[in-house]
mmCIF file with all atom_site columns, C-alpha atoms in Angstrom:
data_model
loop_
_atom_site.group_PDB
_atom_site.id
_atom_site.type_symbol
_atom_site.label_atom_id
_atom_site.label_alt_id
_atom_site.label_comp_id
_atom_site.label_asym_id
_atom_site.label_entity_id
_atom_site.label_seq_id
_atom_site.pdbx_PDB_ins_code
_atom_site.Cartn_x
_atom_site.Cartn_y
_atom_site.Cartn_z
_atom_site.occupancy
_atom_site.B_iso_or_equiv
_atom_site.pdbx_formal_charge
_atom_site.auth_seq_id
_atom_site.auth_comp_id
_atom_site.auth_asym_id
_atom_site.auth_atom_id
_atom_site.pdbx_PDB_model_num
ATOM 1   C CA . MET C 1 1   ? 76.534  93.003  118.349 1.00 68.00 ? 1   MET C CA 1
ATOM 2   C CA . PRO C 1 2   ? 78.558  91.743  115.778 1.00 87.00 ? 2   PRO C CA 1
ATOM 3   C CA . ILE C 1 3   ? 81.623  92.328  114.792 1.00 94.00 ? 3   ILE C CA 1
ATOM 4   C CA . THR C 1 4   ? 82.474  94.481  110.795 1.00 93.00 ? 4   THR C CA 1
ATOM 5   C CA . GLU C 1 5   ? 85.008  93.140  108.800 1.00 95.00 ? 5   GLU C CA 1
ATOM 6   C CA . ILE C 1 6   ? 86.666  96.370  106.900 1.00 94.00 ? 6   ILE C CA 1
ATOM 7   C CA . THR C 1 7   ? 87.113  95.055  103.956 1.00 94.00 ? 7   THR C CA 1
ATOM 8   C CA . SER C 1 8   ? 88.418  97.803  102.004 1.00 94.00 ? 8   SER C CA 1
ATOM 9   C CA . LYS C 1 9   ? 89.833  101.841 102.125 1.00 92.00 ? 9   LYS C CA 1
ATOM 10  C CA . THR C 1 10  ? 86.929  102.777 101.345 1.00 92.00 ? 10  THR C CA 1
ATOM 11  C CA . ASP C 1 11  ? 85.367  100.605 104.222 1.00 91.00 ? 11  ASP C CA 1
ATOM 12  C CA . PHE C 1 12  ? 87.969  101.788 106.029 1.00 92.00 ? 12  PHE C CA 1
ATOM 13  C CA . LEU C 1 13  ? 87.437  105.376 105.683 1.00 90.00 ? 13  LEU C CA 1
ATOM 14  C CA . GLU C 1 14  ? 83.518  105.514 105.650 1.00 90.00 ? 14  GLU C CA 1
ATOM 15  C CA . LYS C 1 15  ? 83.261  103.288 108.403 1.00 92.00 ? 15  LYS C CA 1
ATOM 16  C CA . ILE C 1 16  ? 86.025  104.324 110.930 1.00 91.00 ? 16  ILE C CA 1
ATOM 17  C CA . LEU C 1 17  ? 87.026  107.745 109.981 1.00 90.00 ? 17  LEU C CA 1
ATOM 18  C CA . GLY C 1 18  ? 83.745  109.286 108.874 1.00 90.00 ? 18  GLY C CA 1
ATOM 19  C CA . SER C 1 19  ? 81.810  108.238 112.131 1.00 91.00 ? 19  SER C CA 1
ATOM 20  C CA . GLU C 1 20  ? 81.362  110.440 114.789 1.00 91.00 ? 20  GLU C CA 1
ATOM 21  C CA . ASP C 1 21  ? 80.586  106.765 117.074 1.00 91.00 ? 21  ASP C CA 1
ATOM 22  C CA . ALA C 1 22  ? 82.839  105.735 119.068 1.00 93.00 ? 22  ALA C CA 1
ATOM 23  C CA . ILE C 1 23  ? 85.000  102.532 117.195 1.00 94.00 ? 23  ILE C CA 1
ATOM 24  C CA . ILE C 1 24  ? 86.502  100.028 118.567 1.00 96.00 ? 24  ILE C CA 1
ATOM 25  C CA . ILE C 1 25  ? 89.204  98.461  115.390 1.00 95.00 ? 25  ILE C CA 1
ATOM 26  C CA . GLU C 1 26  ? 90.715  95.234  115.707 1.00 95.00 ? 26  GLU C CA 1
ATOM 27  C CA . CYS C 1 27  ? 93.714  94.463  113.390 1.00 95.00 ? 27  CYS C CA 1
ATOM 28  C CA . TYR C 1 28  ? 94.637  90.837  112.620 1.00 94.00 ? 28  TYR C CA 1
ATOM 29  C CA . ALA C 1 29  ? 96.255  88.485  110.623 1.00 94.00 ? 29  ALA C CA 1
ATOM 30  C CA . ASP C 1 30  ? 94.202  84.773  109.721 1.00 92.00 ? 30  ASP C CA 1
ATOM 31  C CA . TRP C 1 31  ? 97.534  83.447  110.913 1.00 95.00 ? 31  TRP C CA 1
ATOM 32  C CA . CYS C 1 32  ? 98.246  84.979  114.564 1.00 93.00 ? 32  CYS C CA 1
ATOM 33  C CA . ALA C 1 33  ? 97.649  82.640  117.272 1.00 94.00 ? 33  ALA C CA 1
ATOM 34  C CA . HIS C 1 34  ? 96.896  85.475  119.154 1.00 94.00 ? 34  HIS C CA 1
ATOM 35  C CA . CYS C 1 35  ? 94.981  87.518  117.403 1.00 93.00 ? 35  CYS C CA 1
ATOM 36  C CA . LYS C 1 36  ? 92.831  83.595  117.112 1.00 94.00 ? 36  LYS C CA 1
ATOM 37  C CA . ALA C 1 37  ? 92.878  83.366  121.121 1.00 94.00 ? 37  ALA C CA 1
ATOM 38  C CA . ILE C 1 38  ? 91.525  86.763  121.789 1.00 94.00 ? 38  ILE C CA 1
ATOM 39  C CA . ALA C 1 39  ? 88.965  86.993  119.556 1.00 94.00 ? 39  ALA C CA 1
ATOM 40  C CA . PRO C 1 40  ? 86.057  85.143  121.975 1.00 94.00 ? 40  PRO C CA 1
ATOM 41  C CA . LYS C 1 41  ? 86.844  87.886  124.297 1.00 95.00 ? 41  LYS C CA 1
ATOM 42  C CA . PHE C 1 42  ? 86.614  90.296  121.861 1.00 94.00 ? 42  PHE C CA 1
ATOM 43  C CA . GLU C 1 43  ? 83.554  88.935  120.547 1.00 95.00 ? 43  GLU C CA 1
ATOM 44  C CA . GLU C 1 44  ? 82.237  89.058  124.055 1.00 94.00 ? 44  GLU C CA 1
ATOM 45  C CA . LEU C 1 45  ? 83.051  93.353  124.242 1.00 95.00 ? 45  LEU C CA 1
ATOM 46  C CA . SER C 1 46  ? 80.934  94.058  121.586 1.00 95.00 ? 46  SER C CA 1
ATOM 47  C CA . ASN C 1 47  ? 77.541  91.569  123.275 1.00 95.00 ? 47  ASN C CA 1
ATOM 48  C CA . VAL C 1 48  ? 79.062  93.800  127.426 1.00 94.00 ? 48  VAL C CA 1
ATOM 49  C CA . TYR C 1 49  ? 79.259  97.209  125.068 1.00 94.00 ? 49  TYR C CA 1
ATOM 50  C CA . PRO C 1 50  ? 76.328  97.815  122.591 1.00 93.00 ? 50  PRO C CA 1
ATOM 51  C CA . GLN C 1 51  ? 77.437  101.229 122.324 1.00 94.00 ? 51  GLN C CA 1
ATOM 52  C CA . ILE C 1 52  ? 80.511  100.556 120.357 1.00 94.00 ? 52  ILE C CA 1
ATOM 53  C CA . THR C 1 53  ? 81.465  100.222 117.413 1.00 95.00 ? 53  THR C CA 1
ATOM 54  C CA . PHE C 1 54  ? 82.993  96.590  116.746 1.00 97.00 ? 54  PHE C CA 1
ATOM 55  C CA . TYR C 1 55  ? 85.573  96.518  113.777 1.00 96.00 ? 55  TYR C CA 1
ATOM 56  C CA . LYS C 1 56  ? 88.098  93.661  112.561 1.00 95.00 ? 56  LYS C CA 1
ATOM 57  C CA . VAL C 1 57  ? 90.508  94.249  109.542 1.00 94.00 ? 57  VAL C CA 1
ATOM 58  C CA . ASP C 1 58  ? 92.491  91.561  107.972 1.00 94.00 ? 58  ASP C CA 1
ATOM 59  C CA . ILE C 1 59  ? 95.981  93.070  107.349 1.00 93.00 ? 59  ILE C CA 1
ATOM 60  C CA . ASP C 1 60  ? 97.148  90.570  105.478 1.00 93.00 ? 60  ASP C CA 1
ATOM 61  C CA . LYS C 1 61  ? 94.560  91.458  103.697 1.00 94.00 ? 61  LYS C CA 1
ATOM 62  C CA . VAL C 1 62  ? 93.833  94.520  102.784 1.00 92.00 ? 62  VAL C CA 1
ATOM 63  C CA . ASP C 1 63  ? 97.738  96.480  102.441 1.00 89.00 ? 63  ASP C CA 1
ATOM 64  C CA . ASP C 1 64  ? 96.415  100.415 102.178 1.00 92.00 ? 64  ASP C CA 1
ATOM 65  C CA . VAL C 1 65  ? 94.166  99.922  105.694 1.00 91.00 ? 65  VAL C CA 1
ATOM 66  C CA . ALA C 1 66  ? 97.123  98.160  106.935 1.00 89.00 ? 66  ALA C CA 1
ATOM 67  C CA . GLN C 1 67  ? 99.444  101.046 105.612 1.00 89.00 ? 67  GLN C CA 1
ATOM 68  C CA . GLU C 1 68  ? 97.274  104.510 107.284 1.00 87.00 ? 68  GLU C CA 1
ATOM 69  C CA . LEU C 1 69  ? 97.190  102.771 110.337 1.00 89.00 ? 69  LEU C CA 1
ATOM 70  C CA . GLY C 1 70  ? 99.914  101.164 111.355 1.00 87.00 ? 70  GLY C CA 1
ATOM 71  C CA . PRO C 1 71  ? 99.861  98.537  113.934 1.00 88.00 ? 71  PRO C CA 1
ATOM 72  C CA . ARG C 1 72  ? 102.840 97.675  116.050 1.00 84.00 ? 72  ARG C CA 1
ATOM 73  C CA . GLY C 1 73  ? 102.122 93.402  116.613 1.00 86.00 ? 73  GLY C CA 1
ATOM 74  C CA . LYS C 1 74  ? 99.364  91.525  116.316 1.00 92.00 ? 74  LYS C CA 1
ATOM 75  C CA . PRO C 1 75  ? 96.527  92.473  117.608 1.00 95.00 ? 75  PRO C CA 1
ATOM 76  C CA . THR C 1 76  ? 96.842  96.004  118.087 1.00 94.00 ? 76  THR C CA 1
ATOM 77  C CA . PHE C 1 77  ? 93.251  97.689  118.551 1.00 96.00 ? 77  PHE C CA 1
ATOM 78  C CA . MET C 1 78  ? 92.331  100.971 117.730 1.00 94.00 ? 78  MET C CA 1
ATOM 79  C CA . LEU C 1 79  ? 89.838  102.655 119.282 1.00 95.00 ? 79  LEU C CA 1
ATOM 80  C CA . PHE C 1 80  ? 88.550  105.590 117.677 1.00 93.00 ? 80  PHE C CA 1
ATOM 81  C CA . LYS C 1 81  ? 85.977  108.941 118.099 1.00 93.00 ? 81  LYS C CA 1
ATOM 82  C CA . ASP C 1 82  ? 84.673  111.375 116.023 1.00 93.00 ? 82  ASP C CA 1
ATOM 83  C CA . GLY C 1 83  ? 86.694  109.657 113.289 1.00 91.00 ? 83  GLY C CA 1
ATOM 84  C CA . SER C 1 84  ? 90.004  109.821 114.870 1.00 92.00 ? 84  SER C CA 1
ATOM 85  C CA . LYS C 1 85  ? 92.029  107.292 116.445 1.00 93.00 ? 85  LYS C CA 1
ATOM 86  C CA . ILE C 1 86  ? 92.888  108.325 120.680 1.00 94.00 ? 86  ILE C CA 1
ATOM 87  C CA . THR C 1 87  ? 94.417  105.103 121.299 1.00 92.00 ? 87  THR C CA 1
ATOM 88  C CA . GLU C 1 88  ? 96.102  101.931 120.952 1.00 93.00 ? 88  GLU C CA 1
ATOM 89  C CA . VAL C 1 89  ? 95.977  98.608  122.212 1.00 94.00 ? 89  VAL C CA 1
ATOM 90  C CA . VAL C 1 90  ? 99.158  96.932  121.252 1.00 93.00 ? 90  VAL C CA 1
ATOM 91  C CA . GLY C 1 91  ? 98.800  92.565  122.021 1.00 91.00 ? 91  GLY C CA 1
ATOM 92  C CA . ALA C 1 92  ? 96.347  89.890  123.101 1.00 91.00 ? 92  ALA C CA 1
ATOM 93  C CA . VAL C 1 93  ? 95.411  91.466  127.015 1.00 91.00 ? 93  VAL C CA 1
ATOM 94  C CA . PRO C 1 94  ? 92.186  91.437  128.031 1.00 93.00 ? 94  PRO C CA 1
ATOM 95  C CA . SER C 1 95  ? 92.240  92.652  130.766 1.00 93.00 ? 95  SER C CA 1
ATOM 96  C CA . ALA C 1 96  ? 94.005  96.115  128.694 1.00 93.00 ? 96  ALA C CA 1
ATOM 97  C CA . LEU C 1 97  ? 91.880  96.151  125.779 1.00 93.00 ? 97  LEU C CA 1
ATOM 98  C CA . GLU C 1 98  ? 88.511  96.550  128.782 1.00 92.00 ? 98  GLU C CA 1
ATOM 99  C CA . GLN C 1 99  ? 90.546  98.862  130.573 1.00 93.00 ? 99  GLN C CA 1
ATOM 100 C CA . GLY C 1 100 ? 91.192  101.473 127.069 1.00 92.00 ? 100 GLY C CA 1
ATOM 101 C CA . ILE C 1 101 ? 87.277  100.994 126.711 1.00 92.00 ? 101 ILE C CA 1
ATOM 102 C CA . LYS C 1 102 ? 86.420  102.372 129.192 1.00 91.00 ? 102 LYS C CA 1
ATOM 103 C CA . THR C 1 103 ? 88.999  104.803 130.190 1.00 89.00 ? 103 THR C CA 1
ATOM 104 C CA . HIS C 1 104 ? 88.488  106.316 126.245 1.00 84.00 ? 104 HIS C CA 1
ATOM 105 C CA . LEU C 1 105 ? 85.584  105.390 125.417 1.00 84.00 ? 105 LEU C CA 1
ATOM 106 C CA . LEU C 1 106 ? 82.205  105.260 127.770 1.00 79.00 ? 106 LEU C CA 1
#
């Protein structure tokens, strides 16, 4: 499944907070080496778990969404269900990311 880029606060409000779906959003930055390193795994997981909607947001480009989410590091993956944040996984740790998906979104 393709990963959709969140490009505005309106996008975020509609697609994340306004959704009842199981969602994971990656907070990343273009310059972040760890973000680049985990990008292929995030893409792979989007294909392994098609029942979950995958998004990403460049926190340097969409400041208002970054302020609302308040990521503690780069990358930070936030898991949502029914428009509410359930948990987050900080850092480029593929096993922790997949465990978070299995525990909270399936």
